[in-house]
mmCIF file of C-alpha atoms and ligand atoms in Angstrom:
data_model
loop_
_atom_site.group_PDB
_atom_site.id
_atom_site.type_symbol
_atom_site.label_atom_id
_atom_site.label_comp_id
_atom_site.label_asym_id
_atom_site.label_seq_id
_atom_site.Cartn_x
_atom_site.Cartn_y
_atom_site.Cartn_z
ATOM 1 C CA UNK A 1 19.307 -6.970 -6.634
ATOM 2 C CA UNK A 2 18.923 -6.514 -9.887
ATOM 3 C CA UNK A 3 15.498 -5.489 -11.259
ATOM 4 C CA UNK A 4 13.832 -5.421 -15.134
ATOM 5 C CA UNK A 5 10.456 -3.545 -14.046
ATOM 6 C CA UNK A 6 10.675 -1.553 -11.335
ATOM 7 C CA UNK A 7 13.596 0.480 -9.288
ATOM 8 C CA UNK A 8 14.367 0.702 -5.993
ATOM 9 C CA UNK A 9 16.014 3.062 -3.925
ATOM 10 C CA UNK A 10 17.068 3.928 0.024
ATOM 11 C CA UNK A 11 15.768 7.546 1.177
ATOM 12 C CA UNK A 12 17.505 7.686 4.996
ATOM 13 C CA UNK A 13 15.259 4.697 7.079
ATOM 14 C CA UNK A 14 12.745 4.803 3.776
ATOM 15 C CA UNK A 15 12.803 2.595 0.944
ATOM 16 C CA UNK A 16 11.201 4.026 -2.261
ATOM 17 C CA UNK A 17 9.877 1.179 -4.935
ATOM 18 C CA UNK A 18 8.886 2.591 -8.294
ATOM 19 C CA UNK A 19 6.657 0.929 -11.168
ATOM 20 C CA UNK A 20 9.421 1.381 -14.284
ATOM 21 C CA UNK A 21 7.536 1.450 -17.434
ATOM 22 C CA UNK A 22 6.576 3.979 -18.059
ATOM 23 C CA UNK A 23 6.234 3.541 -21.914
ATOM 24 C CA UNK A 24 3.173 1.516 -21.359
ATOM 25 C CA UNK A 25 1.880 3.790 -18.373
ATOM 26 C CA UNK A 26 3.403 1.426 -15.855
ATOM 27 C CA UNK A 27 1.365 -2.089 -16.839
ATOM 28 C CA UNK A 28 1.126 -4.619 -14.422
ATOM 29 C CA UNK A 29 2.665 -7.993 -15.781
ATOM 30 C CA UNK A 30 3.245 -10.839 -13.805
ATOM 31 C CA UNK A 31 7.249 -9.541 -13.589
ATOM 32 C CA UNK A 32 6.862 -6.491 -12.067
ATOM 33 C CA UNK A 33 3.983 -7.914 -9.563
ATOM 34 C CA UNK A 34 6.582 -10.555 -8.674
ATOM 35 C CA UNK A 35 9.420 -7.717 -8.239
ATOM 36 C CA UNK A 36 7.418 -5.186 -6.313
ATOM 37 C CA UNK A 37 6.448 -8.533 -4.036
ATOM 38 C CA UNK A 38 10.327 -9.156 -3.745
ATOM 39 C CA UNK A 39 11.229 -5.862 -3.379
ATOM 40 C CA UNK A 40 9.082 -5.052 -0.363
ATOM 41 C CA UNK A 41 10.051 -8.474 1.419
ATOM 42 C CA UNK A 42 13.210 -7.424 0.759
ATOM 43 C CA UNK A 43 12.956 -3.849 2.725
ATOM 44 C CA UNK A 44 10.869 -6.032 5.262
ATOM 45 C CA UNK A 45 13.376 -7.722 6.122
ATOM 46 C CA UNK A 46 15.813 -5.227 6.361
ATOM 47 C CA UNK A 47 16.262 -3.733 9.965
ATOM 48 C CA UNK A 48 17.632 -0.367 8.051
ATOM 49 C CA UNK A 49 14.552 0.329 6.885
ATOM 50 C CA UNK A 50 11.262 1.439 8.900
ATOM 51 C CA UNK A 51 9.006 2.357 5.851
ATOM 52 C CA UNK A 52 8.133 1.595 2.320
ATOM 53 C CA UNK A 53 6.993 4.086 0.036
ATOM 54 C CA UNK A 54 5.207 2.451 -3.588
ATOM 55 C CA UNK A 55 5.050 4.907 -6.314
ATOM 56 C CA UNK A 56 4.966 5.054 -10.194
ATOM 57 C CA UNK A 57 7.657 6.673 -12.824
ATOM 58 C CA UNK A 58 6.433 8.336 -15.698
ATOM 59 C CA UNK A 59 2.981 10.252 -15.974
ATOM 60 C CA UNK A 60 0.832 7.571 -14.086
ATOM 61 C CA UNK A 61 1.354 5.243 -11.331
ATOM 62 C CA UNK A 62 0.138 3.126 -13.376
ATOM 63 C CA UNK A 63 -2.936 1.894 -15.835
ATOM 64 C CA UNK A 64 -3.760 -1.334 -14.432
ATOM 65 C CA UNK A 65 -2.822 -5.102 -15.373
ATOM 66 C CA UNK A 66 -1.082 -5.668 -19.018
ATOM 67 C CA UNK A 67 -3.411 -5.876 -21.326
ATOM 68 C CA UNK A 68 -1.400 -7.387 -23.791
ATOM 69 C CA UNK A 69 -0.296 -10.351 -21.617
ATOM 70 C CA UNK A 70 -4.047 -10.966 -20.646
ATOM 71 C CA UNK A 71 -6.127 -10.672 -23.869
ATOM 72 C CA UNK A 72 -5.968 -14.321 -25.264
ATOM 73 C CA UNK A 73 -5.637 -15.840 -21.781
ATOM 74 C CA UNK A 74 -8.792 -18.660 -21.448
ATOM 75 C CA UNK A 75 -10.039 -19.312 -18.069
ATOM 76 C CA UNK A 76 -8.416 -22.524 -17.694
ATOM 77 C CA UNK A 77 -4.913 -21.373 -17.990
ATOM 78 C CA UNK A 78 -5.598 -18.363 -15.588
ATOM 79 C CA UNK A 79 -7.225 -20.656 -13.208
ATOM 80 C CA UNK A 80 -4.330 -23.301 -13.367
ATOM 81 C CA UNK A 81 -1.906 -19.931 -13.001
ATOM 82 C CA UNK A 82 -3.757 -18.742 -10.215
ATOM 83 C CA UNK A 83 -1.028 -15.349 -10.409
ATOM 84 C CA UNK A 84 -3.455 -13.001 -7.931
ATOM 85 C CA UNK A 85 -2.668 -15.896 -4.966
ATOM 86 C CA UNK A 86 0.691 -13.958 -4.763
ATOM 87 C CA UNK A 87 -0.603 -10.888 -4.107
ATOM 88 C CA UNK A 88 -1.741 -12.064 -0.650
ATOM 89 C CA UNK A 89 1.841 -11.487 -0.058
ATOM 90 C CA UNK A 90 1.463 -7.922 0.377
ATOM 91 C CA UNK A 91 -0.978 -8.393 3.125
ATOM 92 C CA UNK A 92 1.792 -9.847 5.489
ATOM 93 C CA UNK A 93 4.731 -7.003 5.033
ATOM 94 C CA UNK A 94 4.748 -6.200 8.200
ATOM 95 C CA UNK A 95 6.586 -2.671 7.817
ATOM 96 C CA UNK A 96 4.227 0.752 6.591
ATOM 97 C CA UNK A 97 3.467 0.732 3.169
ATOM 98 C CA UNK A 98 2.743 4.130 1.628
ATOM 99 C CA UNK A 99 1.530 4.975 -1.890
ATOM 100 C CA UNK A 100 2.406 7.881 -3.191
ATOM 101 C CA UNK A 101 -0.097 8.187 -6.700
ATOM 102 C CA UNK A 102 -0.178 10.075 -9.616
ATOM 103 C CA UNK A 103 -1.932 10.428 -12.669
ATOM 104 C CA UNK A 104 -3.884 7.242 -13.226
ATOM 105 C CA UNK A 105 -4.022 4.339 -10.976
ATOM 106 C CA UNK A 106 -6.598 2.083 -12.608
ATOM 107 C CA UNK A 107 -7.742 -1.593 -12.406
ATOM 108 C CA UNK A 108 -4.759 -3.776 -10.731
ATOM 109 C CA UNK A 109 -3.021 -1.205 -10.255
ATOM 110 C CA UNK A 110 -6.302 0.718 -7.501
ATOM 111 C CA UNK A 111 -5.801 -2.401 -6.744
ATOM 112 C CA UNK A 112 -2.280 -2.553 -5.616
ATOM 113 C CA UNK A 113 -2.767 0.954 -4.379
ATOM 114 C CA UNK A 114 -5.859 -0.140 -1.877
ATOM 115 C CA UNK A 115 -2.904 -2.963 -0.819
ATOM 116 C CA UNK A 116 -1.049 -0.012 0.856
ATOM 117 C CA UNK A 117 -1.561 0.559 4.471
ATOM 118 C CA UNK A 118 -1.556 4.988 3.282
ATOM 119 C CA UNK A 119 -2.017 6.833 0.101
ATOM 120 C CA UNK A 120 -0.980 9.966 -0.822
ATOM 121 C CA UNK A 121 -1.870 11.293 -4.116
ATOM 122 C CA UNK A 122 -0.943 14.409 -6.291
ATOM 123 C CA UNK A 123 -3.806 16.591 -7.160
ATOM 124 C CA UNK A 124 -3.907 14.714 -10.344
ATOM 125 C CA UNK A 125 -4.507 11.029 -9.632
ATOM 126 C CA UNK A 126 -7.314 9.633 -11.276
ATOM 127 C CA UNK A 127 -8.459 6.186 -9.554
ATOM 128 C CA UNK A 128 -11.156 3.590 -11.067
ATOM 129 C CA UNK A 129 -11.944 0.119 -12.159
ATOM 130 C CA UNK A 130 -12.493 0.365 -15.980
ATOM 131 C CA UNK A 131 -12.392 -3.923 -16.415
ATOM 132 C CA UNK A 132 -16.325 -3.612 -16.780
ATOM 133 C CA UNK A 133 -15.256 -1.784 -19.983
ATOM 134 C CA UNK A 134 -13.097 -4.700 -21.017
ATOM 135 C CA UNK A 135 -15.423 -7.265 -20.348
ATOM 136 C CA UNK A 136 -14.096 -8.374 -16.878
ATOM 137 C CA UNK A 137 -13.964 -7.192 -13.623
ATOM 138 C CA UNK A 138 -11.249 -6.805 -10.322
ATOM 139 C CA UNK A 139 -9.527 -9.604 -9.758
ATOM 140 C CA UNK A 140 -7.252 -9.191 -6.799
ATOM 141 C CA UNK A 141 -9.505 -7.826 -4.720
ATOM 142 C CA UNK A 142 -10.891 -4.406 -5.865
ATOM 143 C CA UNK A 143 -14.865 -5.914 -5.225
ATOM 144 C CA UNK A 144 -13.863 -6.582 -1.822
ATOM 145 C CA UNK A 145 -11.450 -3.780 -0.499
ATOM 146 C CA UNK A 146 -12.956 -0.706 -1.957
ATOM 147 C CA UNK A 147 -16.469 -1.852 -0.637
ATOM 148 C CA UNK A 148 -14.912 -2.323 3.056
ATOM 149 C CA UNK A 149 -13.054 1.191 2.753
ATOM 150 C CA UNK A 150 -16.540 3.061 0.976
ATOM 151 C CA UNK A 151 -19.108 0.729 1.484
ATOM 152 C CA UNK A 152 -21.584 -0.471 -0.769
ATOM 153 C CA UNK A 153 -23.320 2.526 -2.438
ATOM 154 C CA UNK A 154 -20.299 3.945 -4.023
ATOM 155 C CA UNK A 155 -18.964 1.011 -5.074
ATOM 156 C CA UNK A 156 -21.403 -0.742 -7.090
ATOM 157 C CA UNK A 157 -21.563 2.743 -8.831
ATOM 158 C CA UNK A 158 -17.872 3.058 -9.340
ATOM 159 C CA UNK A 159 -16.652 -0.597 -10.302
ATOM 160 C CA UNK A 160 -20.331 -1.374 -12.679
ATOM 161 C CA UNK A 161 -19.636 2.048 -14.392
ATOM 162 C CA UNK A 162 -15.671 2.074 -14.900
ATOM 163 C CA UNK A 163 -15.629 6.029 -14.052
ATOM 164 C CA UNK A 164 -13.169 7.301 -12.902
ATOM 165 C CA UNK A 165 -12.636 8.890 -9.263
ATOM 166 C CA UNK A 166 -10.933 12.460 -8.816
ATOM 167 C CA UNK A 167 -8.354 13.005 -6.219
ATOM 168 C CA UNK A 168 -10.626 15.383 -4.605
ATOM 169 C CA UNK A 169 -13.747 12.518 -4.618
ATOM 170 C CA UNK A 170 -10.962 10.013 -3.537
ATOM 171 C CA UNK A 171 -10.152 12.089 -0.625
ATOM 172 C CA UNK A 172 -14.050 12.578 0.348
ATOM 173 C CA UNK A 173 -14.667 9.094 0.604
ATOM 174 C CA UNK A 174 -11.804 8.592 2.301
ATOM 175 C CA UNK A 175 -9.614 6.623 -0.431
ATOM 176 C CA UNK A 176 -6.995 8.133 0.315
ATOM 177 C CA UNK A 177 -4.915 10.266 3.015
ATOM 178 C CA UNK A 178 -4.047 13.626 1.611
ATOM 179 C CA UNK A 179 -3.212 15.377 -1.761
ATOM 180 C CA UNK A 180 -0.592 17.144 -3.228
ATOM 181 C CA UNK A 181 0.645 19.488 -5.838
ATOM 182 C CA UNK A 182 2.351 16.508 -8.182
ATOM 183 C CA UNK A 183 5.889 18.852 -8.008
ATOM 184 C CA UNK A 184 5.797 18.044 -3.996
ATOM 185 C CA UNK A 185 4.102 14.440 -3.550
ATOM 186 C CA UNK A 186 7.277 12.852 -2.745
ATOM 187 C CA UNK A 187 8.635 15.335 -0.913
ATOM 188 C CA UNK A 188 5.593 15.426 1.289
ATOM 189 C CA UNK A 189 5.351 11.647 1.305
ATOM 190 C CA UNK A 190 8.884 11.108 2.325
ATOM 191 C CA UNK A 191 8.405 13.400 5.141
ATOM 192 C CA UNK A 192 5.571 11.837 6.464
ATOM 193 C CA UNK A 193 7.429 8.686 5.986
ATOM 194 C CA UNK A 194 10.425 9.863 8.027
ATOM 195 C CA UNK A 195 8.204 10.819 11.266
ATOM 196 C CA UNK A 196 6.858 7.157 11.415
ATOM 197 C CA UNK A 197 10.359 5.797 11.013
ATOM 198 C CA UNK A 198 11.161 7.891 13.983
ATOM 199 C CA UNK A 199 8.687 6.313 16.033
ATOM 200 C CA UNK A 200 9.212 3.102 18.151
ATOM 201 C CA UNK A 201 9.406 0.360 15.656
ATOM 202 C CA UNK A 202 7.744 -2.703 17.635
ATOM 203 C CA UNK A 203 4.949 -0.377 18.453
ATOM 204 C CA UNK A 204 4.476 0.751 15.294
ATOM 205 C CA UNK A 205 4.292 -3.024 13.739
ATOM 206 C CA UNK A 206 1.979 -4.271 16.184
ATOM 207 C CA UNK A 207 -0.119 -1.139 15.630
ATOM 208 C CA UNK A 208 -0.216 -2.136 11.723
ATOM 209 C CA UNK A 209 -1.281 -5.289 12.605
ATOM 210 C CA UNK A 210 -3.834 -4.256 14.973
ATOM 211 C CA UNK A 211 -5.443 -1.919 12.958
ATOM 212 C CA UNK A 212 -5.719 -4.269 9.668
ATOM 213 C CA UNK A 213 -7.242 -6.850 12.127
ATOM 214 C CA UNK A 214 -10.080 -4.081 12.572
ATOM 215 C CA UNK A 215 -10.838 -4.574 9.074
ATOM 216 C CA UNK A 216 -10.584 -8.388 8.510
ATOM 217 C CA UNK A 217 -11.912 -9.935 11.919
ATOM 218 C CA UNK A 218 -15.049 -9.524 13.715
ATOM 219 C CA UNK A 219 -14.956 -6.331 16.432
ATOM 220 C CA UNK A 220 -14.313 -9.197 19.806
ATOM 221 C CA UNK A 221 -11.490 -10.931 17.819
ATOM 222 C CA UNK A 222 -10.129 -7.587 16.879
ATOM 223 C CA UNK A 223 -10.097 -6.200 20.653
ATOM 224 C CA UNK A 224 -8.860 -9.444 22.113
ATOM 225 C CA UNK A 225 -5.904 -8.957 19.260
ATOM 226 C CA UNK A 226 -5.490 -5.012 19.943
ATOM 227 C CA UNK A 227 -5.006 -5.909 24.289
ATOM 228 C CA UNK A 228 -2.566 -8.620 23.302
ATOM 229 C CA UNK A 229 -0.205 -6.609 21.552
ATOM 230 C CA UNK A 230 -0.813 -3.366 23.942
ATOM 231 C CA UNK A 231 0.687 -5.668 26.893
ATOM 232 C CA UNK A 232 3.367 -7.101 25.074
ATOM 233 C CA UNK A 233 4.897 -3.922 24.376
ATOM 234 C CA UNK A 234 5.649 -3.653 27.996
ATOM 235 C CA UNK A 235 8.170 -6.336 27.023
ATOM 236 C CA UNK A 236 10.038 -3.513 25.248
ATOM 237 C CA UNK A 237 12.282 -1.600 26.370
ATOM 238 C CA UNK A 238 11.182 1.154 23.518
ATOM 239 C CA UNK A 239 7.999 1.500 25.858
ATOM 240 C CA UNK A 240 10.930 2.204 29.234
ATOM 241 C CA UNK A 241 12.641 4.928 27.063
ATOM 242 C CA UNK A 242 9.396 6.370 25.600
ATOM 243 C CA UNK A 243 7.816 7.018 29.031
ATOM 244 C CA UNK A 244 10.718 7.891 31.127
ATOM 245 C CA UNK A 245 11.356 10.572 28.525
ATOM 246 C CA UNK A 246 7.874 11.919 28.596
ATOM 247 C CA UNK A 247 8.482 12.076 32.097
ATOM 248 C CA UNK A 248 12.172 13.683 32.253
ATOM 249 C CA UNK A 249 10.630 16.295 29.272
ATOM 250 C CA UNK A 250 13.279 14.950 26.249
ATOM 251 C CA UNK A 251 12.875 13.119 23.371
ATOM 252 C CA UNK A 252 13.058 9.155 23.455
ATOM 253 C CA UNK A 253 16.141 7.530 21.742
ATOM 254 C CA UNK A 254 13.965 4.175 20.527
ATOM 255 C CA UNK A 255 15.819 1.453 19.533
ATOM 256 C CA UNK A 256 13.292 -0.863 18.440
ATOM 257 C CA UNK A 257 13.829 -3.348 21.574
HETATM 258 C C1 HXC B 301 -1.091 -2.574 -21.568
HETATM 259 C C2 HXC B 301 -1.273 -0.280 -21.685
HETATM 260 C C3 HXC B 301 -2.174 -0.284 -20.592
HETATM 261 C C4 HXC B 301 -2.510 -1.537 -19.997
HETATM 262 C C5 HXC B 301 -1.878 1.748 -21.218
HETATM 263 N N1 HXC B 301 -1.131 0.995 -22.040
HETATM 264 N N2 HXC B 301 -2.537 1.000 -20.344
HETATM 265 N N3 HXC B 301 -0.750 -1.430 -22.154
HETATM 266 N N4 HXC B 301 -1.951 -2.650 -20.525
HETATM 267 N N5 HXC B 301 -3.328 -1.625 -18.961
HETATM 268 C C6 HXC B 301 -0.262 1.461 -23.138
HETATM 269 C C7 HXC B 301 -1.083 1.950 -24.309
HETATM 270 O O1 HXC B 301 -1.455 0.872 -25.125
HETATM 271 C C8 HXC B 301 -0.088 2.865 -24.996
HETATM 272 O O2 HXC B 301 0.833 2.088 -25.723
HETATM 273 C C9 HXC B 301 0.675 3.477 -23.823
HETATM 274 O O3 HXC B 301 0.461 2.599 -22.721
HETATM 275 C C10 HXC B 301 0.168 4.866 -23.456
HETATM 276 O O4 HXC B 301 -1.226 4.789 -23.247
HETATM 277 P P1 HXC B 301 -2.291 5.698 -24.053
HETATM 278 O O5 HXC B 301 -3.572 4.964 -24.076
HETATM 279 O O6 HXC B 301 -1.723 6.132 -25.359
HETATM 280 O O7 HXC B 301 -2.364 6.970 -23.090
HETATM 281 P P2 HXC B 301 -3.616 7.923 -22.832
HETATM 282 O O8 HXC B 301 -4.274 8.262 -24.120
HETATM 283 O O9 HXC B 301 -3.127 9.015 -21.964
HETATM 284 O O10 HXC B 301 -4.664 7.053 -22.012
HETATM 285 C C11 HXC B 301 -4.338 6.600 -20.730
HETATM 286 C C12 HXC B 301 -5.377 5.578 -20.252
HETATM 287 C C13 HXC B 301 -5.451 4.432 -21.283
HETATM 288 C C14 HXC B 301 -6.728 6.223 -20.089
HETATM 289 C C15 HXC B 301 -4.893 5.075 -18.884
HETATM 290 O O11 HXC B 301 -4.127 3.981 -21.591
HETATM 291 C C16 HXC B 301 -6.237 3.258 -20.816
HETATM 292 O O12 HXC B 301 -7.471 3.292 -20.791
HETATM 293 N N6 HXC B 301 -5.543 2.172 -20.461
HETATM 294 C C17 HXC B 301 -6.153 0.936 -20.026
HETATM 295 C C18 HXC B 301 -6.710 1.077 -18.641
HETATM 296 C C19 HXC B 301 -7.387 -0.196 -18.172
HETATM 297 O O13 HXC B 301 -8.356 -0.656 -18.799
HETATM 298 N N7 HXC B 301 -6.880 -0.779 -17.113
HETATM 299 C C20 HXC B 301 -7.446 -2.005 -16.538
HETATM 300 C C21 HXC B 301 -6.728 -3.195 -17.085
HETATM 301 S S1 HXC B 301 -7.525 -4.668 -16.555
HETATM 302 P P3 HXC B 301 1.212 2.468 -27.256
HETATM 303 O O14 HXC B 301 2.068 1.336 -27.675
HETATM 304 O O15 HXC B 301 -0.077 2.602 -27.975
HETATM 305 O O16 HXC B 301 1.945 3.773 -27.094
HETATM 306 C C22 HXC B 301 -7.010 -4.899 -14.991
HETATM 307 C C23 HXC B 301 -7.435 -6.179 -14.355
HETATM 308 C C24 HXC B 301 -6.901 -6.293 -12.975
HETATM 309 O O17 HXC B 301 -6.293 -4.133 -14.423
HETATM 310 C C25 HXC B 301 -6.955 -7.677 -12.501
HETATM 311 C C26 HXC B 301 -6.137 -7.844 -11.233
HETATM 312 C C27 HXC B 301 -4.702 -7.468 -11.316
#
């Protein structure tokens, strides 16, 4: 498929999206939100692929939603557009979504970063909500996900003040994975990639799902979620071939049945 804003790209059983402006530090507009969204239903979809790996060209991952496409917008017309709906999107791909961030991943575009299930960063990213600055605040769900991930203390200080967060403060508070020298994000990214794609892929989706249940369901829902999909893997026979080769001492061939 042919794409305007971003580019896309098979690495092996990984499929790389990049943000592709990188004139404009990678700005958000409603185009490339729609193509990333496409994009990663797309690899989804696709029984080739295991893993999906979200990362920026240019200097930044990007600066956060165009700024030129929202500065005369009146609250009518973005209510009646409703564009952040789609983004909800991202919350059912079922496959691992990694980000791999550098340089400056601010507003939408923490935003779309806090979307991903892993983040790796280069020693360089800079993270923050600076909409307080412009008169606004997160919009697709910055309030909401970086309080669950830091709680409430840091985040009323980070998203009322618009400072930024170091990769080093990022990684403290637990923001993000691991960090990198920039030259070797993607290398190190796609090889962390590659070991999950490796693993058995119905365990590995239902282990997704269970763990972003912890986050958005009560503790008993969660568990009762979590035991369902532990028995049903013994409907796989992934879960055969994983424990008779523990057993004969090899490594399992998983075919993702
Ligand atoms: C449109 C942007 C942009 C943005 C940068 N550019 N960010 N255009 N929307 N968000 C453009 C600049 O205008 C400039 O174009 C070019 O990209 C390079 O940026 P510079 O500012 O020259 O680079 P630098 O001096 O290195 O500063 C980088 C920066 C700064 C600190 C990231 O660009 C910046 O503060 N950008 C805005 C960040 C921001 O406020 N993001 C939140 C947006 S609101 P020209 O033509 O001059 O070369 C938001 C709401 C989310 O995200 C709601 C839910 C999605």
């Amino acid at each position: 498929k042919n794409y305007e804003m971003i580019e896309t790209s098979v690495k092996g059983q990984v499929g790389l999206i990049e943000l592709n402006r990188p004139k404009v530090l990678n700005a958000l507009n409603r185009q490339m939100v729609s193509e990333v969204l496409s994009a990663m239903e797309a690899y989804d979809e696709n029984a080739d692929i295991k893993v999906i790996i979200l990362a920026g060209k240019g200097r930044a991952f990007a600066a956060g939603a165009d700024i030129d496409e929202m500065m005369d917008a009146d609250a009518v017309s973005m209510e009646t557009l409703n564009q952040f709906t789609d983004w909800d999107r991202l919350a059912w791909i079922k496959k691992p979504v990694i980000g791999a961030v550098h340089g400056f991943a601010l507003g939408g575009a923490f935003e779309l970063a806090l979307c991903c299930d892993m983040l790796f960063a280069a020693e360089n990213a800079e993270f923050g909500f600076p909409e307080v600055n412009l008169g606004v605040m997160p919009g697709a769900g910055g309030t909401q996900r970086l309080t669950k991930l830091v709680g409430k203390t840091k985040a009323m200080e980070w998203i009322l003040s618009g400072k930024r967060i170091s990769a080093k403060d990022a990684l403290h508070h637990g923001i993000i994975n691991s960090t990198f020298a920039e030259e070797v994000l993607m290398e190190e990214t796609l090889k962390f990639a590659d070991t999950i794609a490796n693993q058995a892929p119905i365990a590995v989706r239902l282990i997704k799902e269970s763990i972003l249940k912890a986050v958005d369901y009560p503790l008993y829902e969660g568990m009762q979620y979590e035991r369902k999909n532990f028995y049903m893997l013994f409907a796989t026979e992934d879960q055969k071939e994983g424990m008779r080769a523990f057993k004969e001492k090899r490594k399992p061939d998983f075919k993702g049945k």
